[in-house]
Amino acid sequence: MQVPVKDDFKKEVFIVIPAYNEEKNIGKVIEDLHKHGYKNIIVVDDGSIDKTYEIAKRKGCMVLRHITNLGQGAALRTGIKYALLKNAKVIVTFDADGQHLAKDIENLVKPIIFDDYDVVLGSRFLKKDSNIPIIRKIVLKLGVLFTRLISGIKVTDTHNGLRALSNYAAKKIKITMNGMTHASEILDEIVRNNLKYKEVPVTILYNDETLKKGQSSLNSIRIAIKMINKKLFGR
Amino acid sequence: MQPFQYIVIFCGLFFMYVIKNFYIRDKIKKETYIFFMFVSFSLILIGIYPTLTSTISRLLGIGRGVDLLIYISLLIIFYLLIRIFVKQKDLEDQISKIVEELALERVKKK
């Protein structure tokens, strides 16, 4: 058996970054990924009205642009579709706001490449060094309970944008929700398609900007209602 | 005939005129045209025979004719709302498809 060369697997990894008005962060995010050896970066500019597209282009990424803002789910759908056209072996979804760390990607990708997993999900609750605000923590924990009831999937973090999909899983998972509900929908799809999954610890960085942009508690209730509707009435 | 009856009949005729114009200009589908023409015609009928609603409401065990009209109106509005929500989701899906395909086509060309 040929022993894989260290970091050789990174050539097979495509990073999909949905971005909306992230001119302040996208440059640093891409640089961090480059520093860790990831060259196949797909940025999907979801109708930004700032310089997100231009900055991503300057950094040498593959950049797709939506002519109007559709939502993170739609941007991921476009990015994943393009990654599959490029025959990506592993697709990693990564946030554009600097909350995720490039060094965590290796632990997401290796189980897919070496251990035959279909999906590897990042969890902030498996690590103790994330500075999660208490209210956000409570809402997320309730989300975990709700997801367990609705989808039947046992995970510790239901709304983490950092995840890795095998080529097979990416083809099987159908994202139909344009907005933030896609995160819950992906978990539903893992169960529906009987995909082999695991969770690994990742770090989520919080600052004032990311907290403002993050999921409000009211939005979490909206997402819960949408998932119940999907269960009752189908796609 | 009471003044209110003339107002109701006039409203019914006016709605018929507006709906007919929308239909001629292809602004509404045939089924929508037929539905609203039926509603307008019912309005004219109620204007000519105002006690008609009271007769029907008594048969159904509802208090007054006006109550019957309110209940029917609410049911119709509820149904139309559901139709609108469904249509809105369909349109959203169609727009998404167009935007995504456009993004993919543009990057393929480069």
Tab-separated table of C-alpha atoms in Angstrom:
chain	number	residue	atom	x	y	z
A	1	MET	CA	0.000	0.000	0.000
A	2	GLN	CA	1.374	3.380	-0.977
A	3	VAL	CA	1.870	5.607	2.057
A	4	PRO	CA	0.428	9.029	1.315
A	5	VAL	CA	2.916	11.880	1.423
A	6	LYS	CA	2.243	14.380	4.189
A	7	ASP	CA	-0.099	17.135	2.960
A	8	ASP	CA	-0.539	15.428	-0.421
A	9	PHE	CA	-4.226	14.968	0.386
A	10	LYS	CA	-4.748	18.757	0.367
A	11	LYS	CA	-4.664	18.747	-3.436
A	12	GLU	CA	-7.883	16.746	-3.398
A	13	VAL	CA	-9.684	19.149	-1.074
A	14	PHE	CA	-11.892	21.960	-2.348
A	15	ILE	CA	-12.914	24.650	0.105
A	16	VAL	CA	-16.294	26.297	-0.581
A	17	ILE	CA	-16.764	29.694	1.050
A	18	PRO	CA	-20.173	31.358	0.750
A	19	ALA	CA	-19.661	35.088	1.250
A	20	TYR	CA	-21.938	38.058	1.575
A	21	ASN	CA	-20.436	41.513	2.195
A	22	GLU	CA	-17.256	40.125	3.747
A	23	GLU	CA	-14.659	42.491	2.289
A	24	LYS	CA	-13.198	43.007	5.794
A	25	ASN	CA	-12.580	39.305	6.408
A	26	ILE	CA	-12.402	37.389	3.143
A	27	GLY	CA	-8.795	38.346	2.411
A	28	LYS	CA	-7.519	37.101	5.780
A	29	VAL	CA	-9.613	33.929	5.537
A	30	ILE	CA	-8.141	33.061	2.134
A	31	GLU	CA	-4.600	33.847	3.312
A	32	ASP	CA	-5.049	31.554	6.310
A	33	LEU	CA	-6.191	28.761	3.997
A	34	HIS	CA	-3.252	29.327	1.630
A	35	LYS	CA	-0.841	29.273	4.581
A	36	HIS	CA	-2.135	25.839	5.521
A	37	GLY	CA	-1.641	24.519	2.010
A	38	TYR	CA	-5.169	24.686	0.592
A	39	LYS	CA	-5.132	25.957	-2.969
A	40	ASN	CA	-8.517	24.885	-4.307
A	41	ILE	CA	-10.667	27.638	-2.887
A	42	ILE	CA	-14.110	28.428	-4.305
A	43	VAL	CA	-15.651	31.657	-3.089
A	44	VAL	CA	-19.324	32.184	-3.876
A	45	ASP	CA	-20.140	35.860	-3.699
A	46	ASP	CA	-23.827	35.861	-2.814
A	47	GLY	CA	-24.754	39.226	-4.292
A	48	SER	CA	-22.410	41.313	-2.146
A	49	ILE	CA	-22.532	45.088	-2.500
A	50	ASP	CA	-18.966	45.590	-1.275
A	51	LYS	CA	-15.599	44.438	-2.637
A	52	THR	CA	-15.851	40.787	-1.585
A	53	TYR	CA	-15.707	39.574	-5.191
A	54	GLU	CA	-12.720	41.733	-6.164
A	55	ILE	CA	-10.689	40.793	-3.078
A	56	ALA	CA	-11.336	37.065	-3.529
A	57	LYS	CA	-10.402	37.328	-7.224
A	58	ARG	CA	-7.139	39.133	-6.361
A	59	LYS	CA	-6.213	36.344	-3.970
A	60	GLY	CA	-6.348	33.883	-6.863
A	61	CYS	CA	-9.493	31.963	-5.895
A	62	MET	CA	-12.171	30.529	-8.122
A	63	VAL	CA	-14.949	33.061	-7.607
A	64	LEU	CA	-18.571	32.641	-8.558
A	65	ARG	CA	-21.018	35.457	-8.243
A	66	HIS	CA	-24.765	35.493	-7.653
A	67	ILE	CA	-26.355	38.523	-9.272
A	68	THR	CA	-28.679	38.818	-6.284
A	69	ASN	CA	-28.495	37.728	-2.658
A	70	LEU	CA	-30.159	34.345	-2.218
A	71	GLY	CA	-28.843	33.119	1.132
A	72	GLN	CA	-26.046	30.944	2.483
A	73	GLY	CA	-27.794	27.716	1.526
A	74	ALA	CA	-28.062	28.785	-2.103
A	75	ALA	CA	-24.425	29.947	-2.155
A	76	LEU	CA	-23.292	26.594	-0.775
A	77	ARG	CA	-25.371	24.802	-3.373
A	78	THR	CA	-23.663	26.746	-6.170
A	79	GLY	CA	-20.205	26.240	-4.673
A	80	ILE	CA	-20.688	22.508	-4.137
A	81	LYS	CA	-22.044	22.094	-7.671
A	82	TYR	CA	-18.936	23.795	-9.050
A	83	ALA	CA	-16.609	21.735	-6.855
A	84	LEU	CA	-18.236	18.567	-8.184
A	85	LEU	CA	-17.715	19.808	-11.750
A	86	LYS	CA	-14.030	20.092	-10.806
A	87	ASN	CA	-14.118	16.474	-9.569
A	88	ALA	CA	-13.383	17.405	-5.975
A	89	LYS	CA	-12.706	14.341	-3.844
A	90	VAL	CA	-13.492	16.205	-0.626
A	91	ILE	CA	-15.498	19.410	-0.241
A	92	VAL	CA	-15.136	21.536	2.875
A	93	THR	CA	-17.640	24.288	3.659
A	94	PHE	CA	-15.983	27.191	5.437
A	95	ASP	CA	-17.367	30.504	6.685
A	96	ALA	CA	-16.149	33.793	5.247
A	97	ASP	CA	-16.334	35.804	8.460
A	98	GLY	CA	-13.175	34.477	10.107
A	99	GLN	CA	-14.960	32.313	12.680
A	100	HIS	CA	-13.288	29.142	11.430
A	101	LEU	CA	-9.635	28.153	11.566
A	102	ALA	CA	-7.875	26.609	8.583
A	103	LYS	CA	-5.862	24.346	10.899
A	104	ASP	CA	-9.081	22.497	11.806
A	105	ILE	CA	-9.660	21.345	8.232
A	106	GLU	CA	-7.109	18.527	8.414
A	107	ASN	CA	-9.095	16.739	11.146
A	108	LEU	CA	-12.266	17.069	9.066
A	109	VAL	CA	-10.758	15.760	5.869
A	110	LYS	CA	-8.597	12.833	6.988
A	111	PRO	CA	-11.503	10.572	8.113
A	112	ILE	CA	-12.995	10.940	4.618
A	113	ILE	CA	-9.786	10.259	2.722
A	114	PHE	CA	-8.350	7.538	4.986
A	115	ASP	CA	-11.294	6.063	6.924
A	116	ASP	CA	-14.120	6.057	4.374
A	117	TYR	CA	-16.392	8.490	6.152
A	118	ASP	CA	-18.931	10.352	3.980
A	119	VAL	CA	-19.416	13.430	6.173
A	120	VAL	CA	-17.347	14.926	8.970
A	121	LEU	CA	-18.987	17.680	11.011
A	122	GLY	CA	-17.201	20.255	13.112
A	123	SER	CA	-18.391	20.709	16.694
A	124	ARG	CA	-17.508	23.615	18.960
A	125	PHE	CA	-18.788	21.682	21.976
A	126	LEU	CA	-16.177	18.958	21.717
A	127	LYS	CA	-13.530	21.582	22.441
A	128	LYS	CA	-13.384	23.661	25.609
A	129	ASP	CA	-11.479	26.675	24.278
A	130	SER	CA	-14.279	28.334	22.253
A	131	ASN	CA	-15.547	31.452	23.986
A	132	ILE	CA	-19.225	30.807	23.333
A	133	PRO	CA	-21.542	33.399	24.911
A	134	ILE	CA	-23.924	31.770	27.381
A	135	ILE	CA	-27.191	32.734	25.648
A	136	ARG	CA	-25.869	31.488	22.310
A	137	LYS	CA	-24.790	28.251	24.033
A	138	ILE	CA	-28.292	27.678	25.438
A	139	VAL	CA	-29.947	28.304	22.063
A	140	LEU	CA	-27.511	25.959	20.325
A	141	LYS	CA	-28.068	23.242	22.914
A	142	LEU	CA	-31.827	23.540	22.392
A	143	GLY	CA	-31.152	23.279	18.688
A	144	VAL	CA	-29.307	20.012	19.295
A	145	LEU	CA	-32.289	18.613	21.193
A	146	PHE	CA	-34.724	19.754	18.533
A	147	THR	CA	-32.597	18.265	15.733
A	148	ARG	CA	-32.420	14.967	17.589
A	149	LEU	CA	-36.247	14.892	17.727
A	150	ILE	CA	-36.896	16.005	14.144
A	151	SER	CA	-34.008	14.431	12.207
A	152	GLY	CA	-33.059	11.584	14.505
A	153	ILE	CA	-29.375	12.474	14.195
A	154	LYS	CA	-27.092	12.532	17.243
A	155	VAL	CA	-24.752	15.484	17.017
A	156	THR	CA	-23.438	17.958	19.554
A	157	ASP	CA	-23.399	21.016	17.264
A	158	THR	CA	-26.247	21.500	14.777
A	159	HIS	CA	-25.319	24.871	13.325
A	160	ASN	CA	-21.666	24.710	12.525
A	161	GLY	CA	-20.719	25.836	9.030
A	162	LEU	CA	-17.444	23.915	9.109
A	163	ARG	CA	-17.972	20.474	7.619
A	164	ALA	CA	-16.424	18.139	5.083
A	165	LEU	CA	-18.263	16.073	2.499
A	166	SER	CA	-16.968	13.283	0.333
A	167	ASN	CA	-17.690	13.495	-3.388
A	168	TYR	CA	-20.347	10.822	-2.898
A	169	ALA	CA	-22.032	12.669	-0.024
A	170	ALA	CA	-21.946	15.983	-1.894
A	171	LYS	CA	-23.791	14.361	-4.789
A	172	LYS	CA	-26.350	12.754	-2.504
A	173	ILE	CA	-27.128	15.725	-0.263
A	174	LYS	CA	-29.811	17.985	-1.749
A	175	ILE	CA	-29.916	21.485	-0.268
A	176	THR	CA	-33.296	23.025	-1.056
A	177	MET	CA	-33.398	25.779	1.580
A	178	ASN	CA	-31.725	29.026	0.530
A	179	GLY	CA	-31.375	30.547	3.971
A	180	MET	CA	-29.800	29.413	7.232
A	181	THR	CA	-32.140	26.410	7.505
A	182	HIS	CA	-29.778	24.589	5.141
A	183	ALA	CA	-27.600	23.607	8.117
A	184	SER	CA	-30.455	21.603	9.659
A	185	GLU	CA	-31.395	20.321	6.226
A	186	ILE	CA	-27.896	18.904	5.672
A	187	LEU	CA	-28.222	16.905	8.897
A	188	ASP	CA	-31.592	15.635	7.690
A	189	GLU	CA	-29.995	14.592	4.394
A	190	ILE	CA	-27.231	12.678	6.182
A	191	VAL	CA	-29.898	10.536	7.839
A	192	ARG	CA	-32.060	10.239	4.707
A	193	ASN	CA	-29.105	9.031	2.628
A	194	ASN	CA	-27.700	6.832	5.393
A	195	LEU	CA	-24.303	8.525	5.167
A	196	LYS	CA	-21.426	7.549	7.465
A	197	TYR	CA	-20.634	10.574	9.604
A	198	LYS	CA	-18.691	11.670	12.635
A	199	GLU	CA	-17.999	14.833	14.578
A	200	VAL	CA	-14.594	16.308	15.317
A	201	PRO	CA	-13.699	19.215	17.615
A	202	VAL	CA	-13.208	22.594	15.956
A	203	THR	CA	-12.693	26.107	17.254
A	204	ILE	CA	-15.218	28.865	16.626
A	205	LEU	CA	-13.907	32.368	17.177
A	206	TYR	CA	-16.374	34.940	18.505
A	207	ASN	CA	-16.039	38.695	18.335
A	208	ASP	CA	-18.543	41.575	18.293
A	209	GLU	CA	-18.931	41.415	14.527
A	210	THR	CA	-19.580	37.682	14.313
A	211	LEU	CA	-21.949	37.828	17.269
A	212	LYS	CA	-23.993	40.532	15.527
A	213	LYS	CA	-24.173	38.491	12.360
A	214	GLY	CA	-24.823	35.165	14.039
A	215	GLN	CA	-28.115	33.402	14.463
A	216	SER	CA	-30.561	35.358	16.599
A	217	SER	CA	-32.775	33.314	18.924
A	218	LEU	CA	-35.832	34.400	16.942
A	219	ASN	CA	-34.234	33.177	13.728
A	220	SER	CA	-33.566	29.823	15.389
A	221	ILE	CA	-37.307	29.525	16.063
A	222	ARG	CA	-38.006	30.346	12.400
A	223	ILE	CA	-35.566	27.639	11.297
A	224	ALA	CA	-37.250	25.142	13.643
A	225	ILE	CA	-40.657	25.934	12.131
A	226	LYS	CA	-39.302	25.532	8.578
A	227	MET	CA	-37.836	22.129	9.440
A	228	ILE	CA	-41.147	20.971	10.954
A	229	ASN	CA	-42.955	22.121	7.815
A	230	LYS	CA	-40.478	20.241	5.648
A	231	LYS	CA	-41.100	17.084	7.659
A	232	LEU	CA	-44.869	17.443	7.382
A	233	PHE	CA	-45.205	18.572	3.804
A	234	GLY	CA	-42.059	17.311	2.143
A	235	ARG	CA	-39.815	19.356	-0.175
B	1	MET	CA	-84.397	49.520	-3.073
B	2	GLN	CA	-82.208	50.961	-0.302
B	3	PRO	CA	-79.155	53.208	-1.072
B	4	PHE	CA	-76.806	50.514	0.289
B	5	GLN	CA	-78.124	48.062	-2.320
B	6	TYR	CA	-77.241	50.477	-5.144
B	7	ILE	CA	-73.701	50.781	-3.704
B	8	VAL	CA	-73.281	47.018	-3.511
B	9	ILE	CA	-74.584	46.515	-7.071
B	10	PHE	CA	-72.327	49.297	-8.353
B	11	CYS	CA	-69.290	47.716	-6.587
B	12	GLY	CA	-70.108	44.336	-8.127
B	13	LEU	CA	-70.356	45.843	-11.616
B	14	PHE	CA	-67.165	47.834	-11.099
B	15	PHE	CA	-65.259	44.719	-9.998
B	16	MET	CA	-66.556	42.876	-13.063
B	17	TYR	CA	-65.297	45.712	-15.289
B	18	VAL	CA	-61.837	45.744	-13.603
B	19	ILE	CA	-61.469	41.967	-13.705
B	20	LYS	CA	-62.550	41.804	-17.351
B	21	ASN	CA	-59.906	44.414	-18.214
B	22	PHE	CA	-57.187	42.527	-16.345
B	23	TYR	CA	-58.160	39.349	-18.199
B	24	ILE	CA	-58.152	41.015	-21.625
B	25	ARG	CA	-54.676	42.433	-20.895
B	26	ASP	CA	-53.447	38.960	-19.893
B	27	LYS	CA	-52.792	40.082	-16.312
B	28	ILE	CA	-54.738	37.206	-14.777
B	29	LYS	CA	-55.326	33.585	-15.700
B	30	LYS	CA	-58.688	32.267	-16.928
B	31	GLU	CA	-59.450	30.416	-13.699
B	32	THR	CA	-58.715	33.561	-11.646
B	33	TYR	CA	-61.005	35.549	-14.006
B	34	ILE	CA	-63.856	33.050	-13.635
B	35	PHE	CA	-63.451	32.925	-9.848
B	36	PHE	CA	-63.572	36.694	-9.358
B	37	MET	CA	-66.397	37.113	-11.877
B	38	PHE	CA	-68.369	34.629	-9.793
B	39	VAL	CA	-67.593	36.614	-6.624
B	40	SER	CA	-68.630	39.895	-8.343
B	41	PHE	CA	-71.828	38.310	-9.633
B	42	SER	CA	-72.615	37.067	-6.113
B	43	LEU	CA	-72.134	40.617	-4.853
B	44	ILE	CA	-74.625	41.951	-7.415
B	45	LEU	CA	-77.091	39.190	-6.469
B	46	ILE	CA	-76.807	40.119	-2.779
B	47	GLY	CA	-77.346	43.764	-3.741
B	48	ILE	CA	-80.582	42.908	-5.575
B	49	TYR	CA	-81.799	40.357	-2.991
B	50	PRO	CA	-80.255	41.431	0.360
B	51	THR	CA	-82.411	38.987	2.336
B	52	LEU	CA	-80.825	36.104	0.418
B	53	THR	CA	-77.891	35.928	2.866
B	54	SER	CA	-80.273	35.899	5.839
B	55	THR	CA	-82.242	33.000	4.327
B	56	ILE	CA	-79.072	30.984	3.695
B	57	SER	CA	-77.591	31.783	7.113
B	58	ARG	CA	-80.815	30.643	8.849
B	59	LEU	CA	-80.664	27.362	6.936
B	60	LEU	CA	-77.042	26.893	8.086
B	61	GLY	CA	-77.783	27.893	11.675
B	62	ILE	CA	-75.677	31.046	11.591
B	63	GLY	CA	-77.018	34.189	13.293
B	64	ARG	CA	-77.117	36.882	10.623
B	65	GLY	CA	-76.572	37.157	6.890
B	66	VAL	CA	-73.609	39.455	7.482
B	67	ASP	CA	-71.959	36.849	9.709
B	68	LEU	CA	-72.295	34.315	6.898
B	69	LEU	CA	-70.597	36.733	4.483
B	70	ILE	CA	-67.741	37.301	6.924
B	71	TYR	CA	-67.174	33.587	7.462
B	72	ILE	CA	-67.192	32.856	3.734
B	73	SER	CA	-64.860	35.812	3.077
B	74	LEU	CA	-62.397	34.592	5.718
B	75	LEU	CA	-62.331	31.098	4.243
B	76	ILE	CA	-61.730	32.464	0.753
B	77	ILE	CA	-58.966	34.804	1.972
B	78	PHE	CA	-57.279	31.972	3.911
B	79	TYR	CA	-57.315	29.725	0.840
B	80	LEU	CA	-55.961	32.483	-1.403
B	81	LEU	CA	-53.183	33.221	1.104
B	82	ILE	CA	-52.039	29.607	1.031
B	83	ARG	CA	-52.027	29.700	-2.782
B	84	ILE	CA	-49.923	32.888	-2.688
B	85	PHE	CA	-47.378	31.386	-0.264
B	86	VAL	CA	-47.012	28.305	-2.442
B	87	LYS	CA	-46.600	30.449	-5.553
B	88	GLN	CA	-44.037	32.618	-3.773
B	89	LYS	CA	-41.936	29.569	-2.890
B	90	ASP	CA	-42.134	28.354	-6.492
B	91	LEU	CA	-40.943	31.738	-7.747
B	92	GLU	CA	-38.137	31.778	-5.184
B	93	ASP	CA	-36.976	28.361	-6.389
B	94	GLN	CA	-37.081	29.481	-10.003
B	95	ILE	CA	-35.093	32.643	-9.272
B	96	SER	CA	-32.517	30.634	-7.320
B	97	LYS	CA	-32.093	28.242	-10.227
B	98	ILE	CA	-31.546	31.093	-12.684
B	99	VAL	CA	-29.067	32.948	-10.457
B	100	GLU	CA	-27.069	29.805	-9.712
B	101	GLU	CA	-26.933	28.661	-13.342
B	102	LEU	CA	-25.833	32.137	-14.381
B	103	ALA	CA	-23.022	32.117	-11.796
B	104	LEU	CA	-21.833	28.714	-13.017
B	105	GLU	CA	-22.046	29.675	-16.704
B	106	ARG	CA	-20.048	32.863	-16.163
B	107	VAL	CA	-17.235	31.118	-14.335
B	108	LYS	CA	-17.101	28.326	-16.943
B	109	LYS	CA	-16.617	30.919	-19.696
B	110	LYS	CA	-13.524	32.382	-17.996
